CSV table of C-alpha atoms in Angstrom, one decimal:
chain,number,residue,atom,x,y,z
A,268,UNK,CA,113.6,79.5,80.2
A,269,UNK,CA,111.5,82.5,80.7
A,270,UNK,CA,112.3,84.7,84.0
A,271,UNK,CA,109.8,87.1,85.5
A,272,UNK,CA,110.0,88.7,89.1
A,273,UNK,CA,106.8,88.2,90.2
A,274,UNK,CA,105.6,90.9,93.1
A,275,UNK,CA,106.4,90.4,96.2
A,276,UNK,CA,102.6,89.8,96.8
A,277,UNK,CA,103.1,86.4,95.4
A,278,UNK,CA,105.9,85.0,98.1
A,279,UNK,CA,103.8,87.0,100.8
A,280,UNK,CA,100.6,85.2,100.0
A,281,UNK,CA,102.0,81.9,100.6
A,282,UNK,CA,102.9,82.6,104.0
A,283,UNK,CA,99.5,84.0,105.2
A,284,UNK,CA,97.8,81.1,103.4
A,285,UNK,CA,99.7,78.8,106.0
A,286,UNK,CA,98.5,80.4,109.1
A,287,UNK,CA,96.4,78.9,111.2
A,288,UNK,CA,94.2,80.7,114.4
A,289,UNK,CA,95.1,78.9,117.9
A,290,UNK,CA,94.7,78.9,121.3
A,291,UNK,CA,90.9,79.5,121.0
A,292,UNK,CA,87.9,77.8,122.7
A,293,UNK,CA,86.2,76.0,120.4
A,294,UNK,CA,82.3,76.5,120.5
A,295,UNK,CA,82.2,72.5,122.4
A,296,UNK,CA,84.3,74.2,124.9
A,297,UNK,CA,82.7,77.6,125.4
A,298,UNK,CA,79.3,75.5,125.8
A,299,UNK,CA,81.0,72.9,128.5
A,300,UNK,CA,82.9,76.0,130.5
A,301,UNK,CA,79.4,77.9,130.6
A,302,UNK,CA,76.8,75.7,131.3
A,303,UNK,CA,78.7,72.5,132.7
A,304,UNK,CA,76.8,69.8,130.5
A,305,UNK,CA,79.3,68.2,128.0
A,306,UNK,CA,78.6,69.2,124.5
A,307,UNK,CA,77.2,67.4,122.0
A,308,UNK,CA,80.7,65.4,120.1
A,309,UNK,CA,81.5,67.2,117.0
A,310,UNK,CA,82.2,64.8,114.1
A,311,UNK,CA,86.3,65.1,113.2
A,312,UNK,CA,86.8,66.3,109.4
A,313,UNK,CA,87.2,64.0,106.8
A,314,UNK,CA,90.6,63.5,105.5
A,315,UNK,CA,91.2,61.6,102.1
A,316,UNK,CA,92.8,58.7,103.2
A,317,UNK,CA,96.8,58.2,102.3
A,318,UNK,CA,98.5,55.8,99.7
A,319,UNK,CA,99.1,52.3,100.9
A,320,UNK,CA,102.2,50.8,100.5
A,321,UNK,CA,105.5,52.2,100.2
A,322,UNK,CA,107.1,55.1,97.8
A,323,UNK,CA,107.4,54.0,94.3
A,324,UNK,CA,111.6,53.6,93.7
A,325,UNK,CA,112.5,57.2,92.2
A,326,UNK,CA,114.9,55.4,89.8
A,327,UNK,CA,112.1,53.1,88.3
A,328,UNK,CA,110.0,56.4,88.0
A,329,UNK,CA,113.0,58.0,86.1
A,330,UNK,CA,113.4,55.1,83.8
A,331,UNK,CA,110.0,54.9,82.7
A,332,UNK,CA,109.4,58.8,81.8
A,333,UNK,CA,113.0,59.7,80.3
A,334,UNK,CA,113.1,58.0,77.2
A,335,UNK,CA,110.1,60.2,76.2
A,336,UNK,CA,112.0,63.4,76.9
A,337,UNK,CA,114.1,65.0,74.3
A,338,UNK,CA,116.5,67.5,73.6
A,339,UNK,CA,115.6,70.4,71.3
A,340,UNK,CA,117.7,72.8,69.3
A,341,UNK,CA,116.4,75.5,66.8
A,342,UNK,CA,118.1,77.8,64.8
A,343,UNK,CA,116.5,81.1,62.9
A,344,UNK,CA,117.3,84.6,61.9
A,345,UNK,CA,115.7,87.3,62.7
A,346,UNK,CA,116.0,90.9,61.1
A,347,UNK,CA,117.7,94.1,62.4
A,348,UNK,CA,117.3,97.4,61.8
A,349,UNK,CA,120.7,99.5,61.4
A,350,UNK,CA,121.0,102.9,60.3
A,351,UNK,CA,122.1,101.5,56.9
A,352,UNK,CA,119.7,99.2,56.4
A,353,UNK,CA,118.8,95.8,57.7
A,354,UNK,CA,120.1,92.5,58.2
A,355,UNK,CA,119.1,89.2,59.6
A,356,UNK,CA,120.5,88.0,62.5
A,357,UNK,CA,121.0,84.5,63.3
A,358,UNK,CA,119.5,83.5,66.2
A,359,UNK,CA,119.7,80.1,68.1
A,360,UNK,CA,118.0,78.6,71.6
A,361,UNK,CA,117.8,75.4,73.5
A,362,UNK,CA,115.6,73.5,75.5
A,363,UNK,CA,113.8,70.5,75.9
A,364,UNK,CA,110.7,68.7,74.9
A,365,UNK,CA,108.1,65.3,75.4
A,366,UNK,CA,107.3,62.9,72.5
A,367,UNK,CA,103.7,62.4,73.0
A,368,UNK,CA,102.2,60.3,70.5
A,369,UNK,CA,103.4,58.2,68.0
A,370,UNK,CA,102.1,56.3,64.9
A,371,UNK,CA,104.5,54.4,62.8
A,372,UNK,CA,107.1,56.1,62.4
A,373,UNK,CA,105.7,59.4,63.3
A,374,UNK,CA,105.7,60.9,66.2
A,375,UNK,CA,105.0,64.3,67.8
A,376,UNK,CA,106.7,66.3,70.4
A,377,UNK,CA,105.2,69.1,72.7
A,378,UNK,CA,107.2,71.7,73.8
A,379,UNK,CA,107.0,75.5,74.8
A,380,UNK,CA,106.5,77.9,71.9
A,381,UNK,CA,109.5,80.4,73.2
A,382,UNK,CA,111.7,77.4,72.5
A,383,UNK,CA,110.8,77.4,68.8
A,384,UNK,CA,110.6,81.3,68.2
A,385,UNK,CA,111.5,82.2,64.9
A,386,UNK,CA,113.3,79.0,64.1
A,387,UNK,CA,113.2,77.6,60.6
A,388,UNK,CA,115.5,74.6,61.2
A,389,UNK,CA,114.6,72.4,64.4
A,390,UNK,CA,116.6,69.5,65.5
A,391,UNK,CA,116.0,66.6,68.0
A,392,UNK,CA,118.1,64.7,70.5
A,393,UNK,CA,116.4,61.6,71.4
A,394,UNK,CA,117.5,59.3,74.4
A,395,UNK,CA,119.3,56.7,72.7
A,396,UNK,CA,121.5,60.1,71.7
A,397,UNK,CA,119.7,59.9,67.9
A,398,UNK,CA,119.4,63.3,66.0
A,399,UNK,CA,116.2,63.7,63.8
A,400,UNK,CA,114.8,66.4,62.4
A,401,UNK,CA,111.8,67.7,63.2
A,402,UNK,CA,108.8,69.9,61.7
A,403,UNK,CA,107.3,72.5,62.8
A,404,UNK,CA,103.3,71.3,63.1
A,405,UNK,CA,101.7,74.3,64.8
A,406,UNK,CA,102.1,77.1,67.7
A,407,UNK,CA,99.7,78.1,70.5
A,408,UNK,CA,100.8,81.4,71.6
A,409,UNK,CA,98.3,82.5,73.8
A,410,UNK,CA,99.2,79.1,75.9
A,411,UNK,CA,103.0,79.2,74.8
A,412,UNK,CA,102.9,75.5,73.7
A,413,UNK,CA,104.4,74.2,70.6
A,414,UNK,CA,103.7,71.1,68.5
A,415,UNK,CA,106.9,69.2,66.4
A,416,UNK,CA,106.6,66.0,64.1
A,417,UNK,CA,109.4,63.7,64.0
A,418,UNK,CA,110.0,60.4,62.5
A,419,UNK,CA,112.3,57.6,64.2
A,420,UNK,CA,110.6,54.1,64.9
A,421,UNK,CA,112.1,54.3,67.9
A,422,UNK,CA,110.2,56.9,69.7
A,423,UNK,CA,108.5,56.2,72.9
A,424,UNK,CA,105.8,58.1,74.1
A,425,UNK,CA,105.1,59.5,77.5
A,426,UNK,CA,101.8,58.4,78.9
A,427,UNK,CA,99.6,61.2,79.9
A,428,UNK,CA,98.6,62.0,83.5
A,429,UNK,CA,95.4,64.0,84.7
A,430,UNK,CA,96.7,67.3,86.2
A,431,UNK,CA,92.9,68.3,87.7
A,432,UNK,CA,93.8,65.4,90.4
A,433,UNK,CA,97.2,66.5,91.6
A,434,UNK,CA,97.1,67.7,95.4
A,435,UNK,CA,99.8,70.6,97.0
A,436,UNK,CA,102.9,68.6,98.7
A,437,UNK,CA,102.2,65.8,96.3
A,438,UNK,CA,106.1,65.1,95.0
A,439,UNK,CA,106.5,65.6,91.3
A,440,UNK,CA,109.7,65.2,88.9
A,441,UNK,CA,110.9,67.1,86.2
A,442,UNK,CA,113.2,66.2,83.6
A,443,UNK,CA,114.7,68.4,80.8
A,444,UNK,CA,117.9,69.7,79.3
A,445,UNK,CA,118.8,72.4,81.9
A,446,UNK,CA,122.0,74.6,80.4
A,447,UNK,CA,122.2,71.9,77.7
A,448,UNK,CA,123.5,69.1,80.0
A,449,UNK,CA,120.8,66.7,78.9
A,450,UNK,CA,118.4,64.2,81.0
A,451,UNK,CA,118.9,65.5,84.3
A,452,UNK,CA,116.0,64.4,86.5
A,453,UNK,CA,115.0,66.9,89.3
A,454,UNK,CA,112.3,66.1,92.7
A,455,UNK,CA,110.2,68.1,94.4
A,456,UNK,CA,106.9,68.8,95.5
A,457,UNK,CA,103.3,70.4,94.1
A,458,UNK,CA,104.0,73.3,96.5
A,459,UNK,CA,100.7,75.9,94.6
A,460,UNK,CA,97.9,75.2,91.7
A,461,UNK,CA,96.1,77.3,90.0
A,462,UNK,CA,98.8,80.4,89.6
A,463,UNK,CA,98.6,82.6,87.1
A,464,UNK,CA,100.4,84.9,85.1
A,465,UNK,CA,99.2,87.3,82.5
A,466,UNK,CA,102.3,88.3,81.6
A,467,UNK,CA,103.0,84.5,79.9
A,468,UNK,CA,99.3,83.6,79.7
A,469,UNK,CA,95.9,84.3,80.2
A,470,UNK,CA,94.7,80.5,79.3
A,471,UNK,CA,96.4,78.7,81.8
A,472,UNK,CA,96.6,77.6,85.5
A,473,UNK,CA,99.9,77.3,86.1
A,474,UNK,CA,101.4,74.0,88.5
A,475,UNK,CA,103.9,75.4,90.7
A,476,UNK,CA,107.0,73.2,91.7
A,477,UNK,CA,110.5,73.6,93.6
A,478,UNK,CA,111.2,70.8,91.7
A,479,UNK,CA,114.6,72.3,90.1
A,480,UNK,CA,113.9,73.7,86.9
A,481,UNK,CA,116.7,76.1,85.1
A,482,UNK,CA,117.1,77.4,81.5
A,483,UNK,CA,117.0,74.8,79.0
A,484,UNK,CA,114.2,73.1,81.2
A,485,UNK,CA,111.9,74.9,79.2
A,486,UNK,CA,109.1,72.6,77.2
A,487,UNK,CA,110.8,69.4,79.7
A,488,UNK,CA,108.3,66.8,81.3
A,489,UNK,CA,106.5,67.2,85.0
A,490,UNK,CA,105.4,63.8,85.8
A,491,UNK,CA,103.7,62.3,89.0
A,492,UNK,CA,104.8,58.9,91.4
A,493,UNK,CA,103.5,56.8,88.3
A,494,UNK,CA,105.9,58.1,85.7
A,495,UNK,CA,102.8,60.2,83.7
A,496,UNK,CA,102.8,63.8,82.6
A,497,UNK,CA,101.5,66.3,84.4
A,498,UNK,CA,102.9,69.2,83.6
A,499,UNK,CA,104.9,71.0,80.4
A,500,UNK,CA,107.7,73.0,82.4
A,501,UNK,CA,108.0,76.7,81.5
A,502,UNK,CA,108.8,79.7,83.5
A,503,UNK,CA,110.8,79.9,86.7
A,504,UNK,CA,110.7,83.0,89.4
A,505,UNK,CA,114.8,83.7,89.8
A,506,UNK,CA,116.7,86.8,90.4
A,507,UNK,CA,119.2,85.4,89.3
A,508,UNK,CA,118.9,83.7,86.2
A,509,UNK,CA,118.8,80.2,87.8
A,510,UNK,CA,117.3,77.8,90.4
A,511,UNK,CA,115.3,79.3,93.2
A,512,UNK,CA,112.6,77.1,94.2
A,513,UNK,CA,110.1,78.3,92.8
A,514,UNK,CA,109.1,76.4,89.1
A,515,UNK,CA,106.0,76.8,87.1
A,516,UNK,CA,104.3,74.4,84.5
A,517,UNK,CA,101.1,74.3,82.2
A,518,UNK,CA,99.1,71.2,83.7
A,519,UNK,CA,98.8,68.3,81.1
A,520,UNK,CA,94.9,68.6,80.8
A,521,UNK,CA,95.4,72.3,79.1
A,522,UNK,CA,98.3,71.1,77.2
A,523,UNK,CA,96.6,67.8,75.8
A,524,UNK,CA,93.8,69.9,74.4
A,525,UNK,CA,96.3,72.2,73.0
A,526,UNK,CA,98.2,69.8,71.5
A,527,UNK,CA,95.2,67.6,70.0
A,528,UNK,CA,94.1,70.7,67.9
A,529,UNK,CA,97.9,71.6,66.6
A,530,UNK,CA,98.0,68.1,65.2
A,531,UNK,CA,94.2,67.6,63.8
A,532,UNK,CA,94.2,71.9,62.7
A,533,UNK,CA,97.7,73.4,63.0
A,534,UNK,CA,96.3,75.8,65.2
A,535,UNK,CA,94.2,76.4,68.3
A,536,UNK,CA,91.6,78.2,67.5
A,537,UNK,CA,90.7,81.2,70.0
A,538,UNK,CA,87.9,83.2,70.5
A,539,UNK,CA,87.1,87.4,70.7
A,540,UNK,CA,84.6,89.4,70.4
A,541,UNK,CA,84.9,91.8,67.2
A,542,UNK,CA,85.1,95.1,67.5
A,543,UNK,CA,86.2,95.3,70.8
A,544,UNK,CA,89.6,97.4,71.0
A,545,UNK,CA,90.3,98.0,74.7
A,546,UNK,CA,89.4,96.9,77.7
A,547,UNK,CA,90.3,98.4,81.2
A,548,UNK,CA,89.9,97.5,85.0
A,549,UNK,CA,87.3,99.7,86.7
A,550,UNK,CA,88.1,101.8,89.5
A,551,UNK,CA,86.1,103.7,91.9
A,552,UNK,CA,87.2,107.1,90.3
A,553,UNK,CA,85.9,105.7,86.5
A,554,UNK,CA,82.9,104.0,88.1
A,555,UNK,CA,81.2,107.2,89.6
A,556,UNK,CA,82.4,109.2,85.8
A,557,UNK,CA,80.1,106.2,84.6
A,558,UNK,CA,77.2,106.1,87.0
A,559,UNK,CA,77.8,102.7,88.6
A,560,UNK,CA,77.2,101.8,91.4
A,561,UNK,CA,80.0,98.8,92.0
A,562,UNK,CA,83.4,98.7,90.8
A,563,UNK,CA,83.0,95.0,89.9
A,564,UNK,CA,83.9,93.9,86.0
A,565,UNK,CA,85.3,95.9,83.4
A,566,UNK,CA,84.6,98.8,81.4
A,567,UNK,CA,84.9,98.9,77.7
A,568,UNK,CA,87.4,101.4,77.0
A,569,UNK,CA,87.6,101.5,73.4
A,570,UNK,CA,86.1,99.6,70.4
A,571,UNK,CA,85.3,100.0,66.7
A,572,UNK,CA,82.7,103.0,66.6
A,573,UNK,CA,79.8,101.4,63.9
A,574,UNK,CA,81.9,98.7,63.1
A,575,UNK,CA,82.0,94.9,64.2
A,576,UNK,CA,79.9,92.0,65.9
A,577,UNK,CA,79.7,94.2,69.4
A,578,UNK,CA,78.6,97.4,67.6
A,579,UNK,CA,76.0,95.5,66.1
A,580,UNK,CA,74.9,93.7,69.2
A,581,UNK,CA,74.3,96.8,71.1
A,582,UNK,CA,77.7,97.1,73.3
A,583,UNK,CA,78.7,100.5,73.5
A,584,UNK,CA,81.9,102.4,74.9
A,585,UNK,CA,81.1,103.1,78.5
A,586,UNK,CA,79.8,99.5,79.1
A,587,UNK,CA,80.8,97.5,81.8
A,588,UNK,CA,80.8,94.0,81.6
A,589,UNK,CA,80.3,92.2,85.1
A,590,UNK,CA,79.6,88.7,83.4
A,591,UNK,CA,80.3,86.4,80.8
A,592,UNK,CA,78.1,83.3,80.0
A,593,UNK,CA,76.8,83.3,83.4
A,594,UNK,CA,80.7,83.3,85.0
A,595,UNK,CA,81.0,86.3,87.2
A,596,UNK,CA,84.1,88.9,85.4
A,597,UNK,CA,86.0,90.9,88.3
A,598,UNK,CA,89.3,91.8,86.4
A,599,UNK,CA,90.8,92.4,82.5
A,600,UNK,CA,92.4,88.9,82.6
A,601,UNK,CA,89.1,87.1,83.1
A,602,UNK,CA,87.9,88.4,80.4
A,603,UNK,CA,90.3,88.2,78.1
A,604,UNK,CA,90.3,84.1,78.9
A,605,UNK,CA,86.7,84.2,78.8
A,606,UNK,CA,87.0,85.1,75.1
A,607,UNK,CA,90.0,83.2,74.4
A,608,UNK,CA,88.9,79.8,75.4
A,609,UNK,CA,85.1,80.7,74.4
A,610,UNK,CA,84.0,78.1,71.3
A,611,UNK,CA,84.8,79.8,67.7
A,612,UNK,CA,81.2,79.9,66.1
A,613,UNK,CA,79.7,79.9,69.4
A,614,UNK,CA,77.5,82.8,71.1
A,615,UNK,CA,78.5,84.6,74.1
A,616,UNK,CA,75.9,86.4,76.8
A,617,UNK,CA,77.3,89.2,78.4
A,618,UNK,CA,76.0,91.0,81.3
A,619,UNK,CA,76.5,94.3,80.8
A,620,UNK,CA,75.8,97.5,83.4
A,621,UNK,CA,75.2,100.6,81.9
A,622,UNK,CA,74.6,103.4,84.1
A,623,UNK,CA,72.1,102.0,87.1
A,624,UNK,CA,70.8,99.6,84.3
A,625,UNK,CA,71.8,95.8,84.0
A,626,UNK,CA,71.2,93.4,81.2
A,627,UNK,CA,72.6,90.7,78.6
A,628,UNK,CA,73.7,91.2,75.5
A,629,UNK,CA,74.4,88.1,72.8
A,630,UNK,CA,77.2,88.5,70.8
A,631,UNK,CA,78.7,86.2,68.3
A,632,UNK,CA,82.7,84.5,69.0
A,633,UNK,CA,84.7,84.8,66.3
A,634,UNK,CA,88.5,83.9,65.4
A,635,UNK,CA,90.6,85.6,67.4
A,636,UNK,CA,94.1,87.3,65.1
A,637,UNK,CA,97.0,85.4,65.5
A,638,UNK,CA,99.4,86.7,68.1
A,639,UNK,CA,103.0,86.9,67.7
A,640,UNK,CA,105.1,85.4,70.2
């Protein structure tokens, strides 16, 4: 399981998003105190109205997602460089994983690419304690997702959940292999969505959880009250190398799509722009050494002089790019995922400033290189 310490700018936010302004007049009041005429009624907000009936029972939850959750083990080498020479060192990591389809005999597993690595022998551990194989089908770096076929008849798949319709405080489960131990089962809540971390990924939304989720967790289930997956758990916040509340997953909608292309291509495919070498936030010191007037979007800071698709579509060094396909770019990061999840084959518009001018430029997505892991 991946840690990070994320800035304390993260934990701060979540506080100041829970604040609420009281002791006020409200305008009704104000108009009632002043003038003595009862205000008009103002219509209470809608609320979305609450489950009926009573909490599913955790332990029929449990039963129905945990056969579908699996042990993984992968072993590799990777080589060293000594002062004599090199040599390959073996390397070896755990974690977990969710069978998500199955035909005949064949099924596939989705699980986090950091799990796999360098690996070149895999190895699952199904629920009814079965070892199989498995293959290595394909690897999504960019979303840190990793595809494995394995064949056993008795493979149950995990049925898929929409993550777009999960709401904060709605309780969530995850199960994995935390330090190895095997099908634990951990509950908690949806306490964030939409966190991000550029660090890990630039593709996805991340689900946060305090749902307990420690190293081995990795590539482990996230399902909902009705047993479905929502989530593919992956990094934790922890300074200290374990459980701290604070979980994170890719939601299920991301993952799906991922995980549809590694089976039917073996890849994802991802999008750039060629020619483009470096890209850099703009600041108010570089936007006045420019001639802009904003320090929105950001500024081509390097890129293939007379070479490449953006050469030859007019983009320049200097340029700054405020928008992409009509989507409005403020930092590096939107950017890059506007490229990366931009259709291979496709044709982007870019809005680009150039001094006190503004206007599109079309360039062509291509293939973006594969990225090591």
């Amino acid at each position: 399981m991946r840690r990070l310490l994320l800035p304390a700018a993260l934990v701060a936010a979540s506080f100041f998003a829970g604040m609420v302004v009281t002791g006020r007049l409200g305008p009704g009041e104000q108009a009632t105190a002043q003038s003595g005429v009862p205000a008009p009624a103002t219509p209470a907000p809608t609320r979305p109205a609450l489950p009926s009936g009573p909490l599913p029972e955790l332990a029929d939850v449990a039963e129905r997602a945990m056969p579908s959750v699996v042990n993984i083990s992968a072993v590799g080498s990777r080589q060293v460089q000594l002062p004599f020479g090199y040599f390959d060192e073996p390397t070896q990591s755990a974690g977990s994983g969710v069978i998500i389809k199955r035909t005949g005999d064949t099924g596939y597993v989705l699980t986090n690419a950091h799990v796999i690595g360098d690996a070149t022998e895999m190895t699952v551990v199904l629920f009814n304690r079965r070892e199989r194989p498995a293959e290595l089908v394909g690897i999504d770096p960019y979303a840190d997702l990793a595809l494995l076929r394995v064949k056993d008849p008795t493979l149950q798949p995990i049925t898929w959940g929409d993550s777009s319709r999960l709401r904060v405080a709605e309780w969530v489960m995850a199960i994995g292999n935390p330090y190895q131990l095997g099908e634990t089962v951990t509950l908690g809540i949806v306490s964030a969505l939409g966190r991000t971390n550029p660090q890990i990924s630039v593709v996805a939304d991340y689900i946060q959880t305090d749902a307990a989720i420690n190293p081995g967790n990795s590539g482990g289930a996230l399902v909902n009250r009705r047993g479905e997956l929502v989530g593919i758990n992956t990094w934790i916040y922890s300074q200290s190398g374990g459980y701290q509340g604070i979980g994170f997953a890719v939601p299920s909608n991301l993952a799906r799509d991922v995980a549809t292309q590694l089976e039917r291509f073996g890849k994802v495919r991802r999008g750039t722009i060629a020619g483009i070498l470096r890209i850099a936030p703009l600041n108010t010191a570089l936007a006045a050494d420019l001639g802009v007037r904003s320090t929105e979007g950001v500024v081509i800071y390097r890129m293939r002089r007379g070479q490449g698709d953006a050469w030859a579509a007019g983009i320049r060094a200097g340029d700054v790019i405020v928008g992409f396909n009509g989507t409005p770019i403020t930092d590096t990061e939107g950017f890059e995922r506007a490229m990366l999840t931009a259709p291979v084959g496709s044709v982007a518009t870019l809005r680009v400033r150039r001094g006190r001018e503004e206007f599109d430029i079309k360039v062509p997505i291509t293939d973006a290189p594969v990225r090591n892991q």
